[in-house]
């Protein structure tokens, strides 16, 4: 279970998270929607300890990430897979080497090369990337990079997967592929997941529950059907894609510094 | 007020940067014992740091010796001391110019590249991904670079010493009419004082020790600048420029203090 209680975070005086509360239950896929720049990715980075909140508590399976010592933080991170927006594959390693990296670097596993190769092949096949294992990240498309990054996430067998804008910059068919993969991963491995996105078809397709972020907190939380039926004007504006009329409005929405 | 705020921020950033770089340097050195696990990576970095810059190091080294011999030779000739040229070339190259020229070349090429590589990894979230996978980025990325440059910098400084002495010999023979045999014998005699700790001439030993410190400094500053990069391509550019400027400055300062320490 992942819980955030009264989390606050500001960057250069701009409050990004304001008394932010979130609870994600085991086995659940929770989708955070909201406009770009509102602090959705910042939420994910707090959960893995890449960012420290100014105040508040973040717990992952009962461990307080905000006060964790290095060993506790390592243990928490070993349970979490993080799919970064651009994939974040190591550029000077091949796709295969990238996928093998978490296994090779984990000294407690003591896996043989053949075992590592077999596990990587399996996960690359799962994301339909088995034939691309020897290519470098800059020689494959954006969609392939995200799929390869997902294989790297899955090879470490995480119990929790955090998806940061998994379909950003992808064409509709590749977005559908990623969407199916997120559902497949949930079905096959029973992971708890948080998906951050402003891609509404993806949010409706993968979310058990979803919440909309506005001015540093979740203003509407519920099942996809409940959120779609929301009467909150800010939620309605976002879901219906009403254009932002002015810089003042953008500022009011917390999108301009 | 703006100037005051800028000054305070500059000092605060400098102190923070110096602290981070020092900690990173010690952390990397503390991980040298894991060299066998990263052996392939260290070898790759040694190739990047030591073999790739070799042509430019040789060319610059030869011309450093040539210029040094030419300028000094002309002045010595005015005082009828032209045969002293070999002593000056040998001592100056071994003590100062060899390591310093090598340091400058490696700062501009290898140190800048380290800052740019790690900076790009930082802004494209690759470093974050490494951390989230519970992999120590210092062990994976910094230690191999610091170790490789610490080994290769003195080796390249030795190459500069040798080719610089040969360049100086060429000018001595062609312009100052000092035969090669006499020149080389006098270079050897000028470097006769032995070091206390190693069976090497003291001047050569202190020069190479300087190069070890320079290698450590260039790699630590380059990696530190890269790991602290923020703000996309502009941030990577800023980190690279900062790495070169800081490393140049530190080489000069460290060079002076080492000279002061060994030749009080």
Short mmCIF file of C-alpha atoms in Angstrom, two decimals:
data_model
loop_
_atom_site.label_atom_id
_atom_site.label_comp_id
_atom_site.label_asym_id
_atom_site.label_seq_id
_atom_site.Cartn_x
_atom_site.Cartn_y
_atom_site.Cartn_z
CA UNK A 1 0.00 0.00 0.00
CA UNK A 2 1.17 3.53 -0.77
CA UNK A 3 0.02 6.45 1.36
CA UNK A 4 0.83 10.14 1.22
CA UNK A 5 -0.36 12.24 4.15
CA UNK A 6 -0.35 16.03 4.15
CA UNK A 7 2.62 16.20 1.79
CA UNK A 8 3.86 19.69 0.92
CA UNK A 9 6.50 20.62 -1.62
CA UNK A 10 7.53 23.95 -3.08
CA UNK A 11 10.12 24.78 -5.73
CA UNK A 12 11.56 28.31 -5.61
CA UNK A 13 8.52 29.56 -3.72
CA UNK A 14 5.99 27.85 -6.03
CA UNK A 15 3.86 25.36 -4.07
CA UNK A 16 3.53 22.21 -6.15
CA UNK A 17 2.07 19.84 -3.54
CA UNK A 18 -0.24 21.31 -0.90
CA UNK A 19 -1.42 19.07 1.96
CA UNK A 20 -1.49 16.28 -0.61
CA UNK A 21 -3.23 13.06 0.48
CA UNK A 22 -3.26 9.84 -1.52
CA UNK A 23 -3.90 6.19 -0.73
CA UNK A 24 -3.30 3.42 -3.24
CA UNK A 25 -4.35 -0.06 -2.15
CA UNK A 26 -2.52 -3.31 -2.91
CA UNK A 27 -3.17 -4.62 -6.41
CA UNK A 28 -4.91 -1.42 -7.43
CA UNK A 29 -4.10 0.76 -10.46
CA UNK A 30 -4.55 4.41 -9.53
CA UNK A 31 -4.39 7.02 -12.27
CA UNK A 32 -3.44 10.63 -11.54
CA UNK A 33 -4.70 12.98 -14.24
CA UNK A 34 -4.19 16.69 -14.59
CA UNK A 35 -2.63 19.27 -16.87
CA UNK A 36 1.10 19.27 -17.66
CA UNK A 37 3.28 20.97 -15.07
CA UNK A 38 0.81 20.54 -12.21
CA UNK A 39 3.08 18.21 -10.16
CA UNK A 40 2.01 14.71 -11.16
CA UNK A 41 5.55 13.46 -11.82
CA UNK A 42 6.75 15.21 -8.66
CA UNK A 43 4.33 12.98 -6.73
CA UNK A 44 5.92 9.84 -8.19
CA UNK A 45 9.45 11.08 -7.47
CA UNK A 46 8.51 11.60 -3.83
CA UNK A 47 7.29 8.01 -3.55
CA UNK A 48 10.69 6.58 -4.62
CA UNK A 49 12.64 9.08 -2.53
CA UNK A 50 14.12 11.01 -5.46
CA UNK A 51 12.57 14.13 -3.94
CA UNK A 52 12.05 14.90 -0.27
CA UNK A 53 8.86 16.69 0.79
CA UNK A 54 9.04 19.92 2.78
CA UNK A 55 6.57 18.33 5.21
CA UNK A 56 4.24 15.34 5.41
CA UNK A 57 4.65 11.58 5.38
CA UNK A 58 5.00 9.07 2.56
CA UNK A 59 4.67 5.36 3.34
CA UNK A 60 5.31 2.44 1.03
CA UNK A 61 4.21 -0.90 2.51
CA UNK A 62 4.41 0.69 5.94
CA UNK A 63 7.94 2.10 5.55
CA UNK A 64 8.22 5.86 6.00
CA UNK A 65 10.16 6.88 2.90
CA UNK A 66 10.67 10.43 4.14
CA UNK A 67 12.70 9.27 7.15
CA UNK A 68 14.16 6.06 5.72
CA UNK A 69 17.85 5.31 6.15
CA UNK A 70 19.81 4.29 3.01
CA UNK A 71 19.19 0.56 3.57
CA UNK A 72 15.45 1.05 4.10
CA UNK A 73 15.30 3.25 1.02
CA UNK A 74 17.13 0.56 -1.00
CA UNK A 75 14.65 -2.05 0.24
CA UNK A 76 11.69 0.14 -0.69
CA UNK A 77 13.15 0.89 -4.11
CA UNK A 78 13.76 -2.81 -4.74
CA UNK A 79 9.96 -3.27 -4.57
CA UNK A 80 9.26 -0.43 -7.00
CA UNK A 81 9.66 -0.20 -10.75
CA UNK A 82 9.63 3.29 -12.26
CA UNK A 83 8.84 3.81 -15.94
CA UNK A 84 10.23 7.25 -16.72
CA UNK A 85 8.60 9.53 -19.26
CA UNK A 86 11.38 9.21 -21.85
CA UNK A 87 12.26 5.64 -20.88
CA UNK A 88 15.57 6.75 -19.31
CA UNK A 89 17.47 3.89 -20.92
CA UNK A 90 21.23 4.18 -20.43
CA UNK A 91 22.36 5.52 -23.78
CA UNK A 92 25.71 3.72 -24.02
CA UNK A 93 24.23 0.31 -23.27
CA UNK A 94 22.27 -1.85 -25.71
CA UNK A 95 18.61 -2.58 -25.03
CA UNK A 96 19.59 -6.05 -23.77
CA UNK A 97 22.27 -4.65 -21.45
CA UNK A 98 19.78 -2.09 -20.14
CA UNK A 99 17.26 -4.79 -19.30
CA UNK A 100 19.95 -6.93 -17.68
CA UNK A 101 21.29 -4.02 -15.60
CA UNK A 102 19.09 -4.40 -12.47
CA UNK A 103 19.86 -8.13 -12.35
CA UNK A 104 23.62 -7.77 -12.87
CA UNK A 105 23.88 -5.00 -10.29
CA UNK A 106 21.90 -6.85 -7.63
CA UNK A 107 24.66 -8.72 -5.78
CA UNK A 108 22.22 -10.60 -3.56
CA UNK A 109 20.68 -12.44 -6.52
CA UNK A 110 23.96 -14.10 -7.65
CA UNK A 111 22.52 -15.02 -11.04
CA UNK A 112 24.58 -16.66 -13.75
CA UNK A 113 24.91 -14.98 -17.15
CA UNK A 114 22.71 -17.62 -18.80
CA UNK A 115 19.96 -17.08 -16.23
CA UNK A 116 20.12 -13.30 -16.67
CA UNK A 117 19.96 -13.67 -20.45
CA UNK A 118 16.95 -15.98 -20.22
CA UNK A 119 15.08 -13.60 -17.90
CA UNK A 120 15.84 -10.62 -20.15
CA UNK A 121 14.74 -12.52 -23.26
CA UNK A 122 11.46 -13.42 -21.55
CA UNK A 123 10.69 -9.83 -20.54
CA UNK A 124 11.74 -8.40 -23.91
CA UNK A 125 9.45 -10.95 -25.61
CA UNK A 126 6.63 -9.82 -23.31
CA UNK A 127 6.91 -6.27 -24.68
CA UNK A 128 7.55 -7.57 -28.21
CA UNK A 129 11.15 -6.30 -28.27
CA UNK A 130 13.11 -9.57 -28.42
CA UNK A 131 14.56 -8.77 -31.85
CA UNK A 132 15.86 -5.36 -30.74
CA UNK A 133 18.06 -6.54 -27.86
CA UNK A 134 21.34 -5.65 -29.56
CA UNK A 135 20.33 -2.16 -30.66
CA UNK A 136 21.26 1.02 -28.82
CA UNK A 137 18.48 3.27 -27.45
CA UNK A 138 19.11 6.03 -30.00
CA UNK A 139 18.56 3.53 -32.84
CA UNK A 140 14.99 2.67 -31.82
CA UNK A 141 11.72 4.64 -31.79
CA UNK A 142 10.17 6.39 -28.78
CA UNK A 143 7.56 3.65 -28.39
CA UNK A 144 10.23 0.95 -28.48
CA UNK A 145 12.26 2.83 -25.87
CA UNK A 146 9.27 2.89 -23.53
CA UNK A 147 8.61 -0.81 -24.08
CA UNK A 148 12.27 -1.64 -23.47
CA UNK A 149 12.17 0.48 -20.32
CA UNK A 150 9.07 -1.44 -19.21
CA UNK A 151 10.98 -4.71 -19.76
CA UNK A 152 13.78 -3.30 -17.56
CA UNK A 153 11.20 -2.44 -14.90
CA UNK A 154 9.55 -5.89 -15.01
CA UNK A 155 12.75 -7.94 -14.99
CA UNK A 156 13.34 -6.91 -11.37
CA UNK A 157 9.88 -8.31 -10.44
CA UNK A 158 8.57 -5.23 -8.64
CA UNK A 159 5.41 -5.34 -6.55
CA UNK A 160 4.69 -1.69 -7.38
CA UNK A 161 5.05 -0.01 -10.77
CA UNK A 162 4.98 3.77 -11.26
CA UNK A 163 4.25 4.91 -14.81
CA UNK A 164 5.21 8.51 -15.61
CA UNK A 165 3.33 9.66 -18.73
CA UNK A 166 3.65 6.25 -20.42
CA UNK A 167 1.99 7.37 -23.67
CA UNK A 168 3.40 10.91 -23.95
CA UNK A 169 4.61 11.61 -27.49
CA UNK A 170 3.34 8.32 -28.92
CA UNK A 171 0.96 7.77 -31.82
CA UNK A 172 -2.54 6.36 -31.06
CA UNK A 173 -1.66 2.77 -31.99
CA UNK A 174 1.49 2.73 -29.88
CA UNK A 175 -0.50 4.34 -27.05
CA UNK A 176 -2.98 1.45 -27.29
CA UNK A 177 -0.09 -1.03 -27.22
CA UNK A 178 1.29 0.56 -24.05
CA UNK A 179 -2.20 0.63 -22.57
CA UNK A 180 -2.62 -3.11 -23.22
CA UNK A 181 0.81 -3.77 -21.73
CA UNK A 182 -0.10 -1.94 -18.51
CA UNK A 183 -3.23 -4.10 -18.22
CA UNK A 184 -1.25 -7.27 -19.08
CA UNK A 185 1.33 -6.46 -16.42
CA UNK A 186 -1.42 -6.01 -13.84
CA UNK A 187 -3.14 -9.25 -14.87
CA UNK A 188 0.03 -11.36 -15.01
CA UNK A 189 1.98 -9.99 -12.04
CA UNK A 190 -0.76 -8.48 -9.86
CA UNK A 191 1.23 -5.29 -9.31
CA UNK A 192 0.06 -2.17 -7.53
CA UNK A 193 0.42 0.73 -9.98
CA UNK A 194 0.21 4.47 -10.17
CA UNK A 195 -0.15 5.91 -13.67
CA UNK A 196 0.44 9.61 -14.19
CA UNK A 197 -1.02 10.87 -17.44
CA UNK A 198 -3.13 13.44 -19.22
CA UNK A 199 -4.12 10.85 -21.80
CA UNK A 200 -7.78 10.30 -20.88
CA UNK A 201 -8.44 7.14 -22.99
CA UNK A 202 -5.45 5.53 -21.22
CA UNK A 203 -6.70 6.69 -17.81
CA UNK A 204 -10.18 5.21 -18.39
CA UNK A 205 -8.75 1.97 -19.78
CA UNK A 206 -6.24 1.10 -17.04
CA UNK A 207 -7.49 2.81 -13.89
CA UNK A 208 -9.34 1.08 -11.07
CA UNK A 209 -9.57 4.50 -9.47
CA UNK A 210 -8.41 7.88 -10.63
CA UNK A 211 -7.87 11.32 -9.19
CA UNK A 212 -7.51 14.75 -10.73
CA UNK A 213 -4.79 17.09 -9.52
CA UNK A 214 -5.45 20.79 -9.14
CA UNK A 215 -3.45 23.41 -7.22
CA UNK A 216 -1.28 20.82 -5.46
CA UNK A 217 -3.90 18.30 -4.38
CA UNK A 218 -6.36 15.74 -5.67
CA UNK A 219 -9.72 17.43 -6.06
CA UNK A 220 -11.73 14.53 -7.40
CA UNK A 221 -11.11 10.87 -6.62
CA UNK A 222 -13.23 7.92 -7.72
CA UNK A 223 -13.66 5.19 -10.27
CA UNK A 224 -13.24 6.26 -13.90
CA UNK A 225 -17.03 6.30 -14.26
CA UNK A 226 -17.44 8.51 -11.17
CA UNK A 227 -14.79 10.97 -12.30
CA UNK A 228 -16.28 11.11 -15.80
CA UNK A 229 -19.63 12.00 -14.23
CA UNK A 230 -18.11 14.66 -11.98
CA UNK A 231 -19.92 17.99 -11.84
CA UNK A 232 -16.82 19.87 -10.60
CA UNK A 233 -16.31 22.63 -13.23
CA UNK A 234 -12.49 22.30 -13.11
CA UNK A 235 -12.73 18.56 -13.74
CA UNK A 236 -15.30 19.09 -16.50
CA UNK A 237 -13.06 21.73 -18.19
CA UNK A 238 -10.17 19.28 -18.18
CA UNK A 239 -12.15 16.22 -19.33
CA UNK A 240 -13.84 18.18 -22.10
CA UNK A 241 -10.61 19.85 -23.16
CA UNK A 242 -11.90 23.42 -22.84
CA UNK A 243 -9.14 25.74 -24.03
CA UNK A 244 -7.32 27.98 -21.54
CA UNK A 245 -8.30 31.54 -22.43
CA UNK A 246 -5.54 33.63 -20.89
CA UNK A 247 -2.30 33.71 -18.94
CA UNK A 248 -4.36 34.81 -15.92
CA UNK A 249 -6.46 31.67 -16.16
CA UNK A 250 -3.30 29.57 -16.57
CA UNK A 251 -1.92 31.22 -13.47
CA UNK A 252 -5.17 30.57 -11.58
CA UNK A 253 -4.89 26.89 -12.51
CA UNK A 254 -1.39 26.80 -11.02
CA UNK A 255 0.27 26.13 -14.38
CA UNK A 256 2.29 29.35 -14.67
CA UNK A 257 4.94 30.32 -12.10
CA UNK B 1 20.61 44.79 -3.82
CA UNK B 2 20.77 42.64 -6.95
CA UNK B 3 24.57 42.67 -6.86
CA UNK B 4 24.52 41.70 -3.18
CA UNK B 5 22.03 38.88 -3.84
CA UNK B 6 24.13 37.71 -6.79
CA UNK B 7 27.25 37.75 -4.61
CA UNK B 8 25.61 35.78 -1.81
CA UNK B 9 24.25 33.23 -4.27
CA UNK B 10 27.61 32.92 -6.04
CA UNK B 11 29.40 32.25 -2.74
CA UNK B 12 26.70 29.84 -1.58
CA UNK B 13 26.77 27.91 -4.90
CA UNK B 14 30.59 27.82 -4.87
CA UNK B 15 30.76 26.47 -1.32
CA UNK B 16 28.06 23.91 -2.07
CA UNK B 17 29.79 22.86 -5.30
CA UNK B 18 33.19 22.56 -3.59
CA UNK B 19 31.70 20.46 -0.80
CA UNK B 20 29.84 18.19 -3.20
CA UNK B 21 32.91 17.72 -5.42
CA UNK B 22 35.17 16.92 -2.45
CA UNK B 23 32.66 14.38 -1.09
CA UNK B 24 32.29 12.85 -4.56
CA UNK B 25 36.07 12.59 -4.95
CA UNK B 26 36.46 10.78 -1.60
CA UNK B 27 33.43 8.59 -2.33
CA UNK B 28 34.91 7.56 -5.69
CA UNK B 29 38.35 6.85 -4.20
CA UNK B 30 36.63 4.85 -1.43
CA UNK B 31 35.13 2.61 -4.13
CA UNK B 32 38.45 1.87 -5.90
CA UNK B 33 38.48 -1.53 -4.15
CA UNK B 34 35.59 -2.60 -6.40
CA UNK B 35 37.75 -2.17 -9.50
CA UNK B 36 37.51 -5.86 -10.45
CA UNK B 37 33.72 -5.68 -10.71
CA UNK B 38 34.06 -2.67 -13.03
CA UNK B 39 37.23 -3.81 -14.78
CA UNK B 40 35.80 -3.61 -18.32
CA UNK B 41 34.41 -0.15 -17.68
CA UNK B 42 37.69 1.08 -16.19
CA UNK B 43 39.55 -0.24 -19.25
CA UNK B 44 37.09 1.51 -21.57
CA UNK B 45 37.56 4.76 -19.66
CA UNK B 46 41.35 4.33 -19.74
CA UNK B 47 41.10 4.08 -23.51
CA UNK B 48 38.91 7.20 -23.66
CA UNK B 49 41.09 9.16 -21.20
CA UNK B 50 44.53 7.94 -22.20
CA UNK B 51 44.67 6.55 -25.72
CA UNK B 52 42.25 8.80 -27.60
CA UNK B 53 43.95 12.07 -26.53
CA UNK B 54 47.41 10.60 -27.22
CA UNK B 55 47.93 12.20 -30.69
CA UNK B 56 47.11 15.70 -29.46
CA UNK B 57 49.19 15.16 -26.30
CA UNK B 58 52.21 14.12 -28.42
CA UNK B 59 51.87 17.06 -30.82
CA UNK B 60 51.39 19.61 -28.04
CA UNK B 61 54.24 18.02 -26.05
CA UNK B 62 56.69 18.22 -28.97
CA UNK B 63 55.84 21.85 -29.67
CA UNK B 64 56.02 22.76 -25.99
CA UNK B 65 59.63 21.46 -25.98
CA UNK B 66 60.38 23.25 -29.24
CA UNK B 67 59.00 26.62 -28.07
CA UNK B 68 60.65 26.30 -24.68
CA UNK B 69 64.02 25.50 -26.25
CA UNK B 70 63.72 28.20 -28.86
CA UNK B 71 62.72 31.04 -26.53
CA UNK B 72 65.05 30.06 -23.69
CA UNK B 73 67.88 29.22 -26.08
CA UNK B 74 67.83 32.67 -27.67
CA UNK B 75 68.11 34.36 -24.26
CA UNK B 76 70.77 31.95 -22.98
CA UNK B 77 72.78 32.53 -26.15
CA UNK B 78 72.93 36.25 -25.37
CA UNK B 79 74.74 35.38 -22.13
CA UNK B 80 76.90 32.65 -23.67
CA UNK B 81 75.06 29.95 -21.68
CA UNK B 82 73.45 28.03 -24.52
CA UNK B 83 74.66 24.65 -23.19
CA UNK B 84 72.39 25.15 -20.15
CA UNK B 85 69.38 24.65 -22.40
CA UNK B 86 69.24 20.89 -21.74
CA UNK B 87 69.09 21.39 -17.95
CA UNK B 88 66.30 23.93 -18.27
CA UNK B 89 64.25 21.82 -20.67
CA UNK B 90 64.62 18.66 -18.54
CA UNK B 91 63.76 20.29 -15.23
CA UNK B 92 60.95 22.54 -16.46
CA UNK B 93 59.22 19.76 -18.37
CA UNK B 94 59.56 17.15 -15.63
CA UNK B 95 58.55 19.44 -12.77
CA UNK B 96 55.92 21.71 -14.29
CA UNK B 97 55.18 21.77 -17.97
CA UNK B 98 54.67 18.04 -18.52
CA UNK B 99 51.91 17.58 -15.95
CA UNK B 100 50.45 21.04 -16.52
CA UNK B 101 50.18 20.73 -20.31
CA UNK B 102 48.70 17.24 -19.89
CA UNK B 103 46.24 18.58 -17.32
CA UNK B 104 45.12 21.36 -19.63
CA UNK B 105 44.56 19.00 -22.55
CA UNK B 106 42.69 16.46 -20.43
CA UNK B 107 40.55 19.15 -18.80
CA UNK B 108 39.48 20.54 -22.16
CA UNK B 109 38.85 17.14 -23.72
CA UNK B 110 38.16 14.42 -21.16
CA UNK B 111 36.94 16.52 -18.20
CA UNK B 112 34.53 18.46 -20.42
CA UNK B 113 33.29 15.21 -21.99
CA UNK B 114 32.66 13.69 -18.55
CA UNK B 115 30.61 16.71 -17.49
CA UNK B 116 28.63 16.62 -20.75
CA UNK B 117 28.01 12.85 -20.62
CA UNK B 118 26.88 12.74 -17.00
CA UNK B 119 25.01 16.03 -17.40
CA UNK B 120 23.03 14.61 -20.32
CA UNK B 121 22.31 11.48 -18.30
CA UNK B 122 21.14 13.66 -15.42
CA UNK B 123 18.74 15.82 -17.42
CA UNK B 124 17.34 12.82 -19.32
CA UNK B 125 16.57 11.11 -15.97
CA UNK B 126 19.04 8.24 -16.58
CA UNK B 127 20.76 8.98 -13.26
CA UNK B 128 17.36 8.96 -11.51
CA UNK B 129 16.59 5.62 -13.16
CA UNK B 130 19.91 4.21 -11.90
CA UNK B 131 19.13 5.39 -8.36
CA UNK B 132 15.61 3.98 -8.44
CA UNK B 133 17.08 0.60 -9.47
CA UNK B 134 19.08 0.79 -6.19
CA UNK B 135 22.32 1.06 -8.17
CA UNK B 136 24.98 3.38 -6.77
CA UNK B 137 25.68 5.95 -9.54
CA UNK B 138 29.06 6.79 -8.00
CA UNK B 139 30.13 3.15 -8.23
CA UNK B 140 28.74 2.67 -11.73
CA UNK B 141 29.65 5.98 -13.37
CA UNK B 142 32.07 8.05 -11.31
CA UNK B 143 34.54 5.53 -9.88
CA UNK B 144 35.64 4.09 -13.29
CA UNK B 145 36.16 7.60 -14.70
CA UNK B 146 38.08 8.90 -11.68
CA UNK B 147 40.29 5.80 -11.46
CA UNK B 148 41.00 5.75 -15.21
CA UNK B 149 42.02 9.41 -15.35
CA UNK B 150 44.08 9.15 -12.17
CA UNK B 151 46.07 6.34 -13.83
CA UNK B 152 46.29 7.80 -17.34
CA UNK B 153 47.14 11.42 -16.47
CA UNK B 154 50.67 10.63 -15.10
CA UNK B 155 51.32 8.25 -18.01
CA UNK B 156 50.44 10.97 -20.50
CA UNK B 157 52.48 13.50 -18.52
CA UNK B 158 55.46 11.15 -18.88
CA UNK B 159 54.83 11.02 -22.64
CA UNK B 160 54.79 14.85 -22.74
CA UNK B 161 58.08 14.89 -20.78
CA UNK B 162 59.73 12.54 -23.29
CA UNK B 163 58.44 14.11 -26.52
CA UNK B 164 59.00 17.61 -25.10
CA UNK B 165 62.64 16.77 -24.36
CA UNK B 166 62.99 15.38 -27.89
CA UNK B 167 61.38 18.53 -29.35
CA UNK B 168 63.78 20.66 -27.33
CA UNK B 169 66.67 18.50 -28.55
CA UNK B 170 65.66 19.08 -32.14
CA UNK B 171 65.91 22.88 -31.67
CA UNK B 172 69.11 22.60 -29.65
CA UNK B 173 70.76 20.61 -32.42
CA UNK B 174 69.42 22.60 -35.38
CA UNK B 175 69.42 26.17 -34.00
CA UNK B 176 71.91 26.16 -31.12
CA UNK B 177 74.38 23.64 -32.54
CA UNK B 178 74.33 21.44 -29.42
CA UNK B 179 74.82 17.80 -30.48
CA UNK B 180 72.10 15.27 -29.54
CA UNK B 181 74.43 13.16 -27.42
CA UNK B 182 75.55 16.14 -25.33
CA UNK B 183 71.98 17.41 -25.02
CA UNK B 184 70.58 14.07 -23.83
CA UNK B 185 73.48 13.52 -21.41
CA UNK B 186 72.88 16.93 -19.89
CA UNK B 187 69.11 16.30 -19.59
CA UNK B 188 69.90 13.04 -17.75
CA UNK B 189 72.40 14.83 -15.47
CA UNK B 190 69.88 17.60 -14.69
CA UNK B 191 67.42 14.97 -13.44
CA UNK B 192 69.93 13.05 -11.32
CA UNK B 193 68.63 13.95 -7.84
CA UNK B 194 66.75 10.83 -6.69
CA UNK B 195 63.35 10.87 -5.02
CA UNK B 196 63.13 9.64 -1.43
CA UNK B 197 60.27 7.22 -1.88
CA UNK B 198 60.68 5.75 -5.38
CA UNK B 199 63.68 4.94 -7.59
CA UNK B 200 62.93 7.89 -9.86
CA UNK B 201 64.53 11.27 -10.36
CA UNK B 202 62.95 13.66 -7.82
CA UNK B 203 61.87 16.16 -10.49
CA UNK B 204 60.20 13.45 -12.54
CA UNK B 205 58.58 11.94 -9.43
CA UNK B 206 57.09 15.21 -8.21
CA UNK B 207 55.85 15.99 -11.71
CA UNK B 208 54.14 12.62 -12.01
CA UNK B 209 52.65 12.97 -8.53
CA UNK B 210 51.26 16.31 -9.63
CA UNK B 211 49.74 14.57 -12.64
CA UNK B 212 48.08 11.99 -10.37
CA UNK B 213 46.46 14.81 -8.38
CA UNK B 214 45.51 16.59 -11.61
CA UNK B 215 43.83 13.43 -12.98
CA UNK B 216 41.89 12.99 -9.75
CA UNK B 217 40.87 16.66 -9.79
CA UNK B 218 39.81 16.82 -13.45
CA UNK B 219 37.67 13.67 -13.23
CA UNK B 220 36.07 14.63 -9.90
CA UNK B 221 35.25 18.15 -11.08
CA UNK B 222 33.91 16.88 -14.43
CA UNK B 223 31.72 14.19 -12.84
CA UNK B 224 30.52 16.55 -10.11
CA UNK B 225 29.50 19.22 -12.62
CA UNK B 226 27.67 16.61 -14.70
CA UNK B 227 25.80 15.10 -11.77
CA UNK B 228 24.66 18.56 -10.62
CA UNK B 229 23.43 19.64 -14.08
CA UNK B 230 19.85 20.86 -14.28
CA UNK B 231 17.70 22.47 -16.94
CA UNK B 232 18.09 20.60 -20.24
CA UNK B 233 20.66 21.37 -22.94
CA UNK B 234 21.43 24.79 -21.45
CA UNK B 235 22.19 23.17 -18.10
CA UNK B 236 24.51 20.63 -19.72
CA UNK B 237 26.37 23.45 -21.48
CA UNK B 238 26.64 25.36 -18.20
CA UNK B 239 27.93 22.25 -16.40
CA UNK B 240 30.55 21.60 -19.09
CA UNK B 241 31.78 25.19 -19.08
CA UNK B 242 31.87 25.22 -15.29
CA UNK B 243 33.84 21.97 -15.17
CA UNK B 244 36.53 23.32 -17.50
CA UNK B 245 36.87 26.68 -15.74
CA UNK B 246 36.99 25.18 -12.24
CA UNK B 247 39.41 22.40 -13.20
CA UNK B 248 41.79 24.90 -14.92
CA UNK B 249 41.76 27.09 -11.82
CA UNK B 250 42.34 24.19 -9.46
CA UNK B 251 45.23 22.84 -11.56
CA UNK B 252 47.06 26.15 -11.27
CA UNK B 253 46.43 26.41 -7.52
CA UNK B 254 47.26 22.76 -6.75
CA UNK B 255 50.32 22.98 -9.00
CA UNK B 256 51.65 25.93 -7.02
CA UNK B 257 51.06 24.30 -3.63
CA UNK B 258 52.72 21.03 -4.68
CA UNK B 259 55.75 22.91 -5.99
CA UNK B 260 55.87 24.85 -2.72
CA UNK B 261 55.63 21.60 -0.76
CA UNK B 262 58.37 19.72 -2.64
CA UNK B 263 60.71 22.68 -3.28
CA UNK B 264 60.29 24.87 -0.18
#
